[in-house]
mmCIF file of C-alpha atoms and ligand atoms in Angstrom:
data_model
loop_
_atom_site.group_PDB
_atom_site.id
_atom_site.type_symbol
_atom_site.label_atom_id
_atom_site.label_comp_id
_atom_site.label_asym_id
_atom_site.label_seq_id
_atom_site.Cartn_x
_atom_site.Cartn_y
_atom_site.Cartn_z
ATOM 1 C CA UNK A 169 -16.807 -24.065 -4.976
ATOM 2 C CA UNK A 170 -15.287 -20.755 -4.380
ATOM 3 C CA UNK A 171 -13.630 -20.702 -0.599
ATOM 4 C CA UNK A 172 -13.808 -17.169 1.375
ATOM 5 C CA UNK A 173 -11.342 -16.148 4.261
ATOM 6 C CA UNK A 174 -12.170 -13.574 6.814
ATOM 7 C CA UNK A 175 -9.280 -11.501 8.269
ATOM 8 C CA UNK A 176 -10.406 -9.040 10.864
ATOM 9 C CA UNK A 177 -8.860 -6.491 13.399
ATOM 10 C CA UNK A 178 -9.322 -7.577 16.642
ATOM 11 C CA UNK A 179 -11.911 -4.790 17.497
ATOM 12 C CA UNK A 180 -15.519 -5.612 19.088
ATOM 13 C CA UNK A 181 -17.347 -4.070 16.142
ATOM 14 C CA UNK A 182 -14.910 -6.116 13.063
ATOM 15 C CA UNK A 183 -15.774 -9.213 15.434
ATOM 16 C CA UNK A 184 -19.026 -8.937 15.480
ATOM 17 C CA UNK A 185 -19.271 -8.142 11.759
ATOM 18 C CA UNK A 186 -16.800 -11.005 10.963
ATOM 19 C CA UNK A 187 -18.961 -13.170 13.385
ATOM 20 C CA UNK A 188 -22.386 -12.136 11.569
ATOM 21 C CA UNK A 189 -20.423 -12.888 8.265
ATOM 22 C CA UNK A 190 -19.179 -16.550 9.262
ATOM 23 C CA UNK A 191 -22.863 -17.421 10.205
ATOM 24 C CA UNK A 192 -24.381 -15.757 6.553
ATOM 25 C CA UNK A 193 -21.621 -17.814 4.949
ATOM 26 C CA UNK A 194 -22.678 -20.886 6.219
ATOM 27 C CA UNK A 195 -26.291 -20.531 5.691
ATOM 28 C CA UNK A 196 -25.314 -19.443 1.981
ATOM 29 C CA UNK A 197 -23.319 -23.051 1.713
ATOM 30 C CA UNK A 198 -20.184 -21.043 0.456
ATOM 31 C CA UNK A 199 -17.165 -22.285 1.587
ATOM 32 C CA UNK A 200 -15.232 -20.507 4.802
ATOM 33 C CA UNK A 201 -11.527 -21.233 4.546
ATOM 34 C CA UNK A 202 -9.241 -18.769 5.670
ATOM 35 C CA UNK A 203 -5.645 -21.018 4.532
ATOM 36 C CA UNK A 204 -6.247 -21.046 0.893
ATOM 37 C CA UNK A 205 -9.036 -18.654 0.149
ATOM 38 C CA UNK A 206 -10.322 -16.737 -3.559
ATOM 39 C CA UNK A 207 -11.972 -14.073 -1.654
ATOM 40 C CA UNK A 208 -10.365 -12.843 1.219
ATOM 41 C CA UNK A 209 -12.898 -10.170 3.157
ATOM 42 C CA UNK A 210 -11.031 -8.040 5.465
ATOM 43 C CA UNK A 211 -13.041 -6.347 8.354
ATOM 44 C CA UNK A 212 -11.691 -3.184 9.906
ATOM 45 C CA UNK A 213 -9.842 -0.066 8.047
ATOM 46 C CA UNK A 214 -7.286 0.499 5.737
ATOM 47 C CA UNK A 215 -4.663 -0.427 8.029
ATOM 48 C CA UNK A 216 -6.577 -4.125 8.467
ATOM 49 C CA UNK A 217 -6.508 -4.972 5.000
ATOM 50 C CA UNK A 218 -2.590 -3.763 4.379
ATOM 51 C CA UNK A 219 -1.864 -6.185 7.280
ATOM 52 C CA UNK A 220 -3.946 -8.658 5.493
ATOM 53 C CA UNK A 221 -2.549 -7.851 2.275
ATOM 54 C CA UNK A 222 1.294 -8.994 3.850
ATOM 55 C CA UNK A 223 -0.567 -12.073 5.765
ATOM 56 C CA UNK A 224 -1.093 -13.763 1.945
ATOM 57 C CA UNK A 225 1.366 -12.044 -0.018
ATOM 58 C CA UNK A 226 2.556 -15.373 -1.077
ATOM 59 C CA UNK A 227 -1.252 -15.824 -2.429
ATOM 60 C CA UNK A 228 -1.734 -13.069 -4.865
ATOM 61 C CA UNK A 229 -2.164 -14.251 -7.548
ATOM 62 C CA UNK A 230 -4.967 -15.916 -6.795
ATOM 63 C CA UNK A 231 -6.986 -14.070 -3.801
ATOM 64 C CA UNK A 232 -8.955 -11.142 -4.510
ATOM 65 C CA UNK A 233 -9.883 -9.151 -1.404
ATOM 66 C CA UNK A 234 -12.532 -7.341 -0.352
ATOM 67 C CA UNK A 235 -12.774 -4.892 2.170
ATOM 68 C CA UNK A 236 -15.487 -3.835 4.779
ATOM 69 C CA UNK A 237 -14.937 -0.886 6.867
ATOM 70 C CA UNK A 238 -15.927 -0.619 10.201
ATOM 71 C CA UNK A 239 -15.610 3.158 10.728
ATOM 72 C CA UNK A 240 -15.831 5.291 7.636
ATOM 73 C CA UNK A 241 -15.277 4.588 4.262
ATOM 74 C CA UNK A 242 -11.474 3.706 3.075
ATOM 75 C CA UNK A 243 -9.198 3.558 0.192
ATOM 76 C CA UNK A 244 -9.434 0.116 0.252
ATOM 77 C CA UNK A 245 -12.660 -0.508 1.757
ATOM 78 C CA UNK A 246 -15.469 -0.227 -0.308
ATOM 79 C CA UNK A 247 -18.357 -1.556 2.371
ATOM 80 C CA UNK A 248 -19.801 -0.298 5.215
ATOM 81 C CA UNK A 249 -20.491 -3.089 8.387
ATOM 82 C CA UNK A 250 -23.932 -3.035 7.843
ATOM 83 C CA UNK A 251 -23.519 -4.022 4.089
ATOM 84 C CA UNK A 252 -22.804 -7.366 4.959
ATOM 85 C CA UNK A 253 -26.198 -9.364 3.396
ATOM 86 C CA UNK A 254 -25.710 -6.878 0.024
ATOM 87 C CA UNK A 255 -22.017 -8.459 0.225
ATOM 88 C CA UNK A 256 -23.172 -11.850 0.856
ATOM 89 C CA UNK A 257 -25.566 -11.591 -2.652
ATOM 90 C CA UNK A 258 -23.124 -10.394 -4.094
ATOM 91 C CA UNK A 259 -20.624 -13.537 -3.433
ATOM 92 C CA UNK A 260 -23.073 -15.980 -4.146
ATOM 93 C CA UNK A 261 -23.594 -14.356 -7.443
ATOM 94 C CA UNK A 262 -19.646 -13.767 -8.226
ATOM 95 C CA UNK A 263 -18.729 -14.109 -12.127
ATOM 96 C CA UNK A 264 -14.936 -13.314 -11.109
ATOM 97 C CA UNK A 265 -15.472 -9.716 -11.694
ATOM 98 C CA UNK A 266 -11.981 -8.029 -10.287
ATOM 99 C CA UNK A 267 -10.049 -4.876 -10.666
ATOM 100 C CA UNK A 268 -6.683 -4.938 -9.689
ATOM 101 C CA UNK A 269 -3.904 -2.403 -8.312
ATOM 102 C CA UNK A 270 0.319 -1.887 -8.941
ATOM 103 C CA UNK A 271 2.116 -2.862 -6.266
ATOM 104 C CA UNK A 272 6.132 -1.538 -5.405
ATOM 105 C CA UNK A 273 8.855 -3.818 -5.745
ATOM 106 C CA UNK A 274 11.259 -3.618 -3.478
ATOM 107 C CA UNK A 275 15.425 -4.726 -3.450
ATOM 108 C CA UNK A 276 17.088 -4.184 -0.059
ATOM 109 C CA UNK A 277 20.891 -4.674 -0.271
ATOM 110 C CA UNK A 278 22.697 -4.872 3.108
ATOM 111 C CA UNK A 279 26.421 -3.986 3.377
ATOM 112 C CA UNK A 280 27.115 -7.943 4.167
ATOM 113 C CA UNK A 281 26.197 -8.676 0.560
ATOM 114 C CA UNK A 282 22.583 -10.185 1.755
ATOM 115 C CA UNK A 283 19.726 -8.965 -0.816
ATOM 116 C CA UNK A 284 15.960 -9.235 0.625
ATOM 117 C CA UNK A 285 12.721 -8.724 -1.403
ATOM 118 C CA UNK A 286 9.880 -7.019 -0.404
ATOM 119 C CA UNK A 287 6.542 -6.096 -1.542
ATOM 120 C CA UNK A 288 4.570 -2.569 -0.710
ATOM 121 C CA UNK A 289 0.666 -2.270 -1.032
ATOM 122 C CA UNK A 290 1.188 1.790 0.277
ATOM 123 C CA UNK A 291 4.644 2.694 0.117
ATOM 124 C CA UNK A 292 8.128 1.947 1.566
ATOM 125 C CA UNK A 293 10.291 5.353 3.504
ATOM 126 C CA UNK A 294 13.888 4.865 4.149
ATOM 127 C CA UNK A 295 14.488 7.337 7.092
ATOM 128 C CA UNK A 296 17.480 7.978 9.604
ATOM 129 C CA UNK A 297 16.926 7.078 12.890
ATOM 130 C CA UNK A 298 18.381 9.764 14.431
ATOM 131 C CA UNK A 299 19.982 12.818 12.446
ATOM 132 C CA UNK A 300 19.888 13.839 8.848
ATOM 133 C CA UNK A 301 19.393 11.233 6.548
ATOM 134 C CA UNK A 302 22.557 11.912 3.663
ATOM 135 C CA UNK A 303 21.620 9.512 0.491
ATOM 136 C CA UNK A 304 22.863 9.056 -3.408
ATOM 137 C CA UNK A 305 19.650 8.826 -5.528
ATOM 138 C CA UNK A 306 19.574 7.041 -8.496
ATOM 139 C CA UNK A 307 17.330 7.077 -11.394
ATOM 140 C CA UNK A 308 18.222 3.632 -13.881
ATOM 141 C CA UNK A 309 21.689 3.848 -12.455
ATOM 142 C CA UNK A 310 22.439 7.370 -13.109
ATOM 143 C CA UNK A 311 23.022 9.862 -10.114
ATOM 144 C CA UNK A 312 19.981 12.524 -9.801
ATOM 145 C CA UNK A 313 20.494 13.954 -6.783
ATOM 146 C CA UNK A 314 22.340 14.024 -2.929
ATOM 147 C CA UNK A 315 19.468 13.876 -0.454
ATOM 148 C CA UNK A 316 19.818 15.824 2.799
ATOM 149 C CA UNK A 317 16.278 15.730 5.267
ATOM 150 C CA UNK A 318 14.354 13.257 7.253
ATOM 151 C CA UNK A 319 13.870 10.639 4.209
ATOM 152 C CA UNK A 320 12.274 9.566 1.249
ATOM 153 C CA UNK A 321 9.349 8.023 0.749
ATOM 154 C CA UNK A 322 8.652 5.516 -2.611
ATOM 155 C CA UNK A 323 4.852 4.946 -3.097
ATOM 156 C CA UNK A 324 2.438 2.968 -5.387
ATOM 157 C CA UNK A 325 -0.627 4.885 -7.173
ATOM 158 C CA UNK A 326 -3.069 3.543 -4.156
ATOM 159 C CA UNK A 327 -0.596 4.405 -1.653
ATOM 160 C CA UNK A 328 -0.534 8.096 -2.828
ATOM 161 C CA UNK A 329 -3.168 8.746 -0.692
ATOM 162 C CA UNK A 330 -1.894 7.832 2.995
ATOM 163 C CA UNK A 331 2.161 8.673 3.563
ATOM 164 C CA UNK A 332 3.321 10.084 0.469
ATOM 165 C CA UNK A 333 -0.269 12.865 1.017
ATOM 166 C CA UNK A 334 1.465 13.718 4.016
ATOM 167 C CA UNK A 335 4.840 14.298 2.718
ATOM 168 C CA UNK A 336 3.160 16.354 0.240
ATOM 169 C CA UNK A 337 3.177 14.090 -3.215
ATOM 170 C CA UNK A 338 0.606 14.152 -5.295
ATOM 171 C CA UNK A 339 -2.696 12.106 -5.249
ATOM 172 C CA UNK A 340 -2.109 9.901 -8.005
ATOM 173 C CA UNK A 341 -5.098 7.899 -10.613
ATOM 174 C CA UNK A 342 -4.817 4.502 -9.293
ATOM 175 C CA UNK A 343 -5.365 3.516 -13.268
ATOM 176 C CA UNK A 344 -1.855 4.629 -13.719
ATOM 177 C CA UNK A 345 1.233 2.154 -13.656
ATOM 178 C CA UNK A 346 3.815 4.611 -11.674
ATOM 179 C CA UNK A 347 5.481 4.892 -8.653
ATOM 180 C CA UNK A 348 6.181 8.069 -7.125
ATOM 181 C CA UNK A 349 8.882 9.343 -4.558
ATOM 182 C CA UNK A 350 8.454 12.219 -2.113
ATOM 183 C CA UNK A 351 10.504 13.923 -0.119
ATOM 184 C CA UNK A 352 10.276 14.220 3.998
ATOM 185 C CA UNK A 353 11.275 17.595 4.926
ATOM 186 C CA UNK A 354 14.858 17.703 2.529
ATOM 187 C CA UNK A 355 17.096 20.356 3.716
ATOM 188 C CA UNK A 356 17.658 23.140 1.137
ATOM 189 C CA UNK A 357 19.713 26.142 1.319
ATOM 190 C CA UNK A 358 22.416 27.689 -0.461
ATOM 191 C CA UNK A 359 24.874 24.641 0.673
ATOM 192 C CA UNK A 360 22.647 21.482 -0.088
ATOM 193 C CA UNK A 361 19.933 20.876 -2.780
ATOM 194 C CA UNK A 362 17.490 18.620 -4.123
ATOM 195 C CA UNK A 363 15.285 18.726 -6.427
ATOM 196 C CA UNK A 364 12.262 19.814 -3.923
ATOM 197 C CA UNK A 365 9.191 18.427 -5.369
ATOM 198 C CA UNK A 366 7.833 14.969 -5.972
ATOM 199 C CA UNK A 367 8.893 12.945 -9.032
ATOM 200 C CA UNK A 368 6.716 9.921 -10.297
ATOM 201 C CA UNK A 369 8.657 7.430 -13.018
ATOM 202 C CA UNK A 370 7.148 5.048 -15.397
ATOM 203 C CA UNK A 371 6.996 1.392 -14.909
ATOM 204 C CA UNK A 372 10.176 1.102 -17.779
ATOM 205 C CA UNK A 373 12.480 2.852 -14.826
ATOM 206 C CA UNK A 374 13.454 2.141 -11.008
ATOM 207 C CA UNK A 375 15.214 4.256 -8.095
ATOM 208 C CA UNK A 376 17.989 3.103 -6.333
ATOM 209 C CA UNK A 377 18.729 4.986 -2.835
ATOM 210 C CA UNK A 378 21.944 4.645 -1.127
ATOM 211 C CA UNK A 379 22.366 6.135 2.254
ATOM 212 C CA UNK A 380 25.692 7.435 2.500
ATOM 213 C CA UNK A 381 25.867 6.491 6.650
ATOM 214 C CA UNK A 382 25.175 2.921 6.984
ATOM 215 C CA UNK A 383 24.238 2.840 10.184
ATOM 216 C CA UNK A 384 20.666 3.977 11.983
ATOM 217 C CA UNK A 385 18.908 3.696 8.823
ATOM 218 C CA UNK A 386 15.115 2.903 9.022
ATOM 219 C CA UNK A 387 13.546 1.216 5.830
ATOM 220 C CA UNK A 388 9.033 0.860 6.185
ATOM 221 C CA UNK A 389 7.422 -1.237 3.877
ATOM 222 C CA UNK A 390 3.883 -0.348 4.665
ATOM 223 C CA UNK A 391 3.276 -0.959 8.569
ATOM 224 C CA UNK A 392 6.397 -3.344 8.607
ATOM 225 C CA UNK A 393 10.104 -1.996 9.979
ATOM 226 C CA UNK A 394 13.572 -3.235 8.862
ATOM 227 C CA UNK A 395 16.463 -1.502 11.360
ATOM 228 C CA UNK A 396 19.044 -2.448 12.735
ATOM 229 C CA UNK A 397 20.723 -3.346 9.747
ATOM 230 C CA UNK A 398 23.507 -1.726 7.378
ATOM 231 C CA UNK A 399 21.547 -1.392 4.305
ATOM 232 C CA UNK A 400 23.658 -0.395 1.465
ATOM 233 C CA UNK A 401 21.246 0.584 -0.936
ATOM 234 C CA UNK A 402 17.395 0.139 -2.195
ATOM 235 C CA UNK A 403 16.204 0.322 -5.232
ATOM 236 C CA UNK A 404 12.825 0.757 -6.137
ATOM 237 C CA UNK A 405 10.417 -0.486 -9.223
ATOM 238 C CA UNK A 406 6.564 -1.025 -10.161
ATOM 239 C CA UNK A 407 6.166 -4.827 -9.124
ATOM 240 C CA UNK A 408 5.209 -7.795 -11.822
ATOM 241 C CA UNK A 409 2.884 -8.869 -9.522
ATOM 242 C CA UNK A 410 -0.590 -6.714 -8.664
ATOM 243 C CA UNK A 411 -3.271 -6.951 -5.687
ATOM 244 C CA UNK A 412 -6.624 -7.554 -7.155
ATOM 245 C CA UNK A 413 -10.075 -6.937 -5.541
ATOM 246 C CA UNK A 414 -13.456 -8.493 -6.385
ATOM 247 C CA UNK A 415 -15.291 -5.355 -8.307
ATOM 248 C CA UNK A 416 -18.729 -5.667 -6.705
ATOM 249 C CA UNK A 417 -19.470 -2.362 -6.779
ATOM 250 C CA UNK A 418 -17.453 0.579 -8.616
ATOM 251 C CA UNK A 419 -16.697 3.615 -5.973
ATOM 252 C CA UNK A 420 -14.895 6.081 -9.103
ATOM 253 C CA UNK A 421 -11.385 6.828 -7.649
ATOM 254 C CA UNK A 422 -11.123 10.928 -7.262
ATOM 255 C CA UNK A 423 -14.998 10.962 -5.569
ATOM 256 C CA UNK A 424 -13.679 8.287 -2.646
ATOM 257 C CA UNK A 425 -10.756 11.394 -2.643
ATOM 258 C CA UNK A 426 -13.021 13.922 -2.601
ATOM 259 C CA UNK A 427 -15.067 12.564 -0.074
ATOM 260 C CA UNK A 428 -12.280 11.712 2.205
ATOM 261 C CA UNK A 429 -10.246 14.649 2.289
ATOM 262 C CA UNK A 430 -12.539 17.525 1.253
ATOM 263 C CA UNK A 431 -16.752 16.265 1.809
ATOM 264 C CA UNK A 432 -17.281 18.836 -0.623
ATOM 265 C CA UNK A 433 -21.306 19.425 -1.283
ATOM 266 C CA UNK A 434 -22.758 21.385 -4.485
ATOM 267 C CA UNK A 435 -23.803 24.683 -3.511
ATOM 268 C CA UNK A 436 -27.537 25.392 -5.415
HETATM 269 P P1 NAP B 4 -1.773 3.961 11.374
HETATM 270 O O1 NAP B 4 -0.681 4.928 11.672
HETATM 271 O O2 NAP B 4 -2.519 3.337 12.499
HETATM 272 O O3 NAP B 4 -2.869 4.633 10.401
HETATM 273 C C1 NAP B 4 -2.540 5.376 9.330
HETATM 274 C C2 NAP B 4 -3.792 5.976 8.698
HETATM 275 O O4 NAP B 4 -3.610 5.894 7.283
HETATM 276 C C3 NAP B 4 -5.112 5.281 9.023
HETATM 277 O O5 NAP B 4 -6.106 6.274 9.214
HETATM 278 C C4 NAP B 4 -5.388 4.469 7.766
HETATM 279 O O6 NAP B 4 -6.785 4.301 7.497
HETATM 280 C C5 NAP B 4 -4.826 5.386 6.710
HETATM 281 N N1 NAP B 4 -4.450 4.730 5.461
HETATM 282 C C6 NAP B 4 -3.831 3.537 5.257
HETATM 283 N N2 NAP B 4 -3.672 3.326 3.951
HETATM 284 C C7 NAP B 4 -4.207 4.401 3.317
HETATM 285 C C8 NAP B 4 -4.335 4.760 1.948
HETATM 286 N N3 NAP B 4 -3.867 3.985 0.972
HETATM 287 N N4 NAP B 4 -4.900 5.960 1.656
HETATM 288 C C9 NAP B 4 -5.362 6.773 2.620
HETATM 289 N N5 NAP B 4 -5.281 6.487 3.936
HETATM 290 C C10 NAP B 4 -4.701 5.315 4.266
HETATM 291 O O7 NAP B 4 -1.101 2.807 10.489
HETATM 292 P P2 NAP B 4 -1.756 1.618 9.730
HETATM 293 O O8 NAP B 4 -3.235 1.647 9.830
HETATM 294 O O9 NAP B 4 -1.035 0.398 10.109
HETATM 295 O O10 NAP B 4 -1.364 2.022 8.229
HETATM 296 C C11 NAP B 4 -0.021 2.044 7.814
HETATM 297 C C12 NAP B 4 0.107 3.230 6.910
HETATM 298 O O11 NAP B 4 0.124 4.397 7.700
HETATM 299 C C13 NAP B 4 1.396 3.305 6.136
HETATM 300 O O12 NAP B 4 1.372 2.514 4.976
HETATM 301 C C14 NAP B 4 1.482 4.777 5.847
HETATM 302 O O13 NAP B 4 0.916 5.109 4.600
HETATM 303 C C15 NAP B 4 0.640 5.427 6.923
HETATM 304 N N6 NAP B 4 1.464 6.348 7.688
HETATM 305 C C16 NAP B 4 1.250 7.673 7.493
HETATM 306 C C17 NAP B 4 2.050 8.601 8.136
HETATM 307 C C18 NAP B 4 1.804 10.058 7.874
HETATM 308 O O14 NAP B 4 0.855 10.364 7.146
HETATM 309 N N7 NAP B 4 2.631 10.936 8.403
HETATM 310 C C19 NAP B 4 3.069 8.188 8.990
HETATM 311 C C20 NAP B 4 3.256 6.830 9.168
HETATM 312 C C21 NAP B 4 2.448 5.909 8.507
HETATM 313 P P3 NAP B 4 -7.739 3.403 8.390
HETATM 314 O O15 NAP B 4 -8.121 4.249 9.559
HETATM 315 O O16 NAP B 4 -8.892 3.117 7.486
HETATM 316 O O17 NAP B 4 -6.989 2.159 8.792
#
């Protein structure tokens, strides 16, 4: 019997939907188990289910997740709150349809020799805390380029859309295996350089960054923070492992873009 987990923001409207959705559950005899779940439904934004996504990142290979929105639609969120019966049919007549995303390895290496793994749904930045941010950059081990701004930021095709937008990267086809690094306000003039625009690499290569000032450094991986610590270097790679959601419904990629950032309508 397939076992569903709810994970919700802690917002009156996500508990009311996640309350509405334990009590359709139950009256659908599916299975409500929010330890070791196959479909985890996340009730909020974005945000909710990237939280979610790090609350069973040791479960990925076997969740798929779902995501209802309780505001507008999201990247990840391809229900509305008051889809929730459609999304009960829709469990109770799953065939295991999924479609799954890349996710971005990452390698910390900290100047006491300690390595740490991580995992980005969205991205990772590596930033200064206070001052430039000087860093070697590294494409498969050879030197590209001596970075001189606020930071870079290392993103996955889904994540394209949220930090790396900002930073000006591209919105990249989340059918594509790549990961894509933008830069955060580098500082070029006639003294320092870099290359200026954003670069996306193929799932055969990796980045390594190495700030140059050990100190004050402030690595993201999605909402999560490592300071405090002398990282040495990071290095950067499309993960083995993917995030895969149940494909009840197909919203095409560039329209959810389209109708997030633009709400373009035909003209007649
Ligand atoms: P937040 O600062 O509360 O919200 C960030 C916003 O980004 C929310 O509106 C969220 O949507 C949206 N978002 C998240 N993932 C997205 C995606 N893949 N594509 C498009 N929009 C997306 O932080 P949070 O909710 O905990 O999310 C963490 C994310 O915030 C980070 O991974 C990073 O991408 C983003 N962020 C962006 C900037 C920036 O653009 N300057 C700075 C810091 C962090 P919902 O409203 O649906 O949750």
């Amino acid at each position: 019997m397939m076992k569903i987990g709810i994970f919700s923001n802690p917002g009156s409207a996500s508990t009311r939907v996640s309350n509405a959705l334990k009590s359709k559950i139950k009256a659908e005899h599916l299975v409500l188990d929010n330890d070791d779940p196959d479909i985890l439904i996340t009730v909020g934004g974005d945000g909710t289910l990237l939280s979610a996504f790090h609350h069973y990142e040791k479960q990925l290979a076997k969740i798929r997740f779902v995501g209802i929105h309780t505001g507008h639609l999201g990247f990840y969120t391809d229900w509305r709150d008051y889809e929730v019966d459609e999304l009960i049919d829709s469990l109770a007549h799953d065939n295991g349809q999924s479609v799954s995303y890349p996710l971005l390895d990452i390698l910390i290496e900290y100047s006491d020799g300690k390595k740490q793994s991580m995992l980005a749904l969205n991205e990772s930045t590596l930033k200064k805390l206070t001052g430039t941010m000087l860093a070697n950059v590294y494409i498969k081990d050879q030197l590209f380029e001596l970075f001189r701004g606020d930071g870079l930021c290392v993103s996955t095709p889904t994540g394209s859309t949220a930090y790396n937008k900002s930073a000006g990267g591209a919105v990249v086809s989340s059918e594509l295996d790549v990961v894509q690094v933008s830069e955060i306000a580098s500082i070029n003039n006639r003294v320092f350089r870099t290359l200026g625009s954003p670069i996306i690499i193929s799932p055969q290569e990796w980045v390594r960054i190495e700030p140059v000032e050990l100190n004050e450094n402030l690595m993201t991986c999605d909402q999560k923070v490592v300071e405090n610590r002398q990282i040495k270097s990071v290095t950067y790679r499309i993960s083995k492992q993917r995030i895969a959601f149940a494909q009840y419904r197909h919203t095409q990629f560039w329209k959810r873009v389209s109708e997030s950032f633009i709400g373009v309508k035909p003209v007649d």
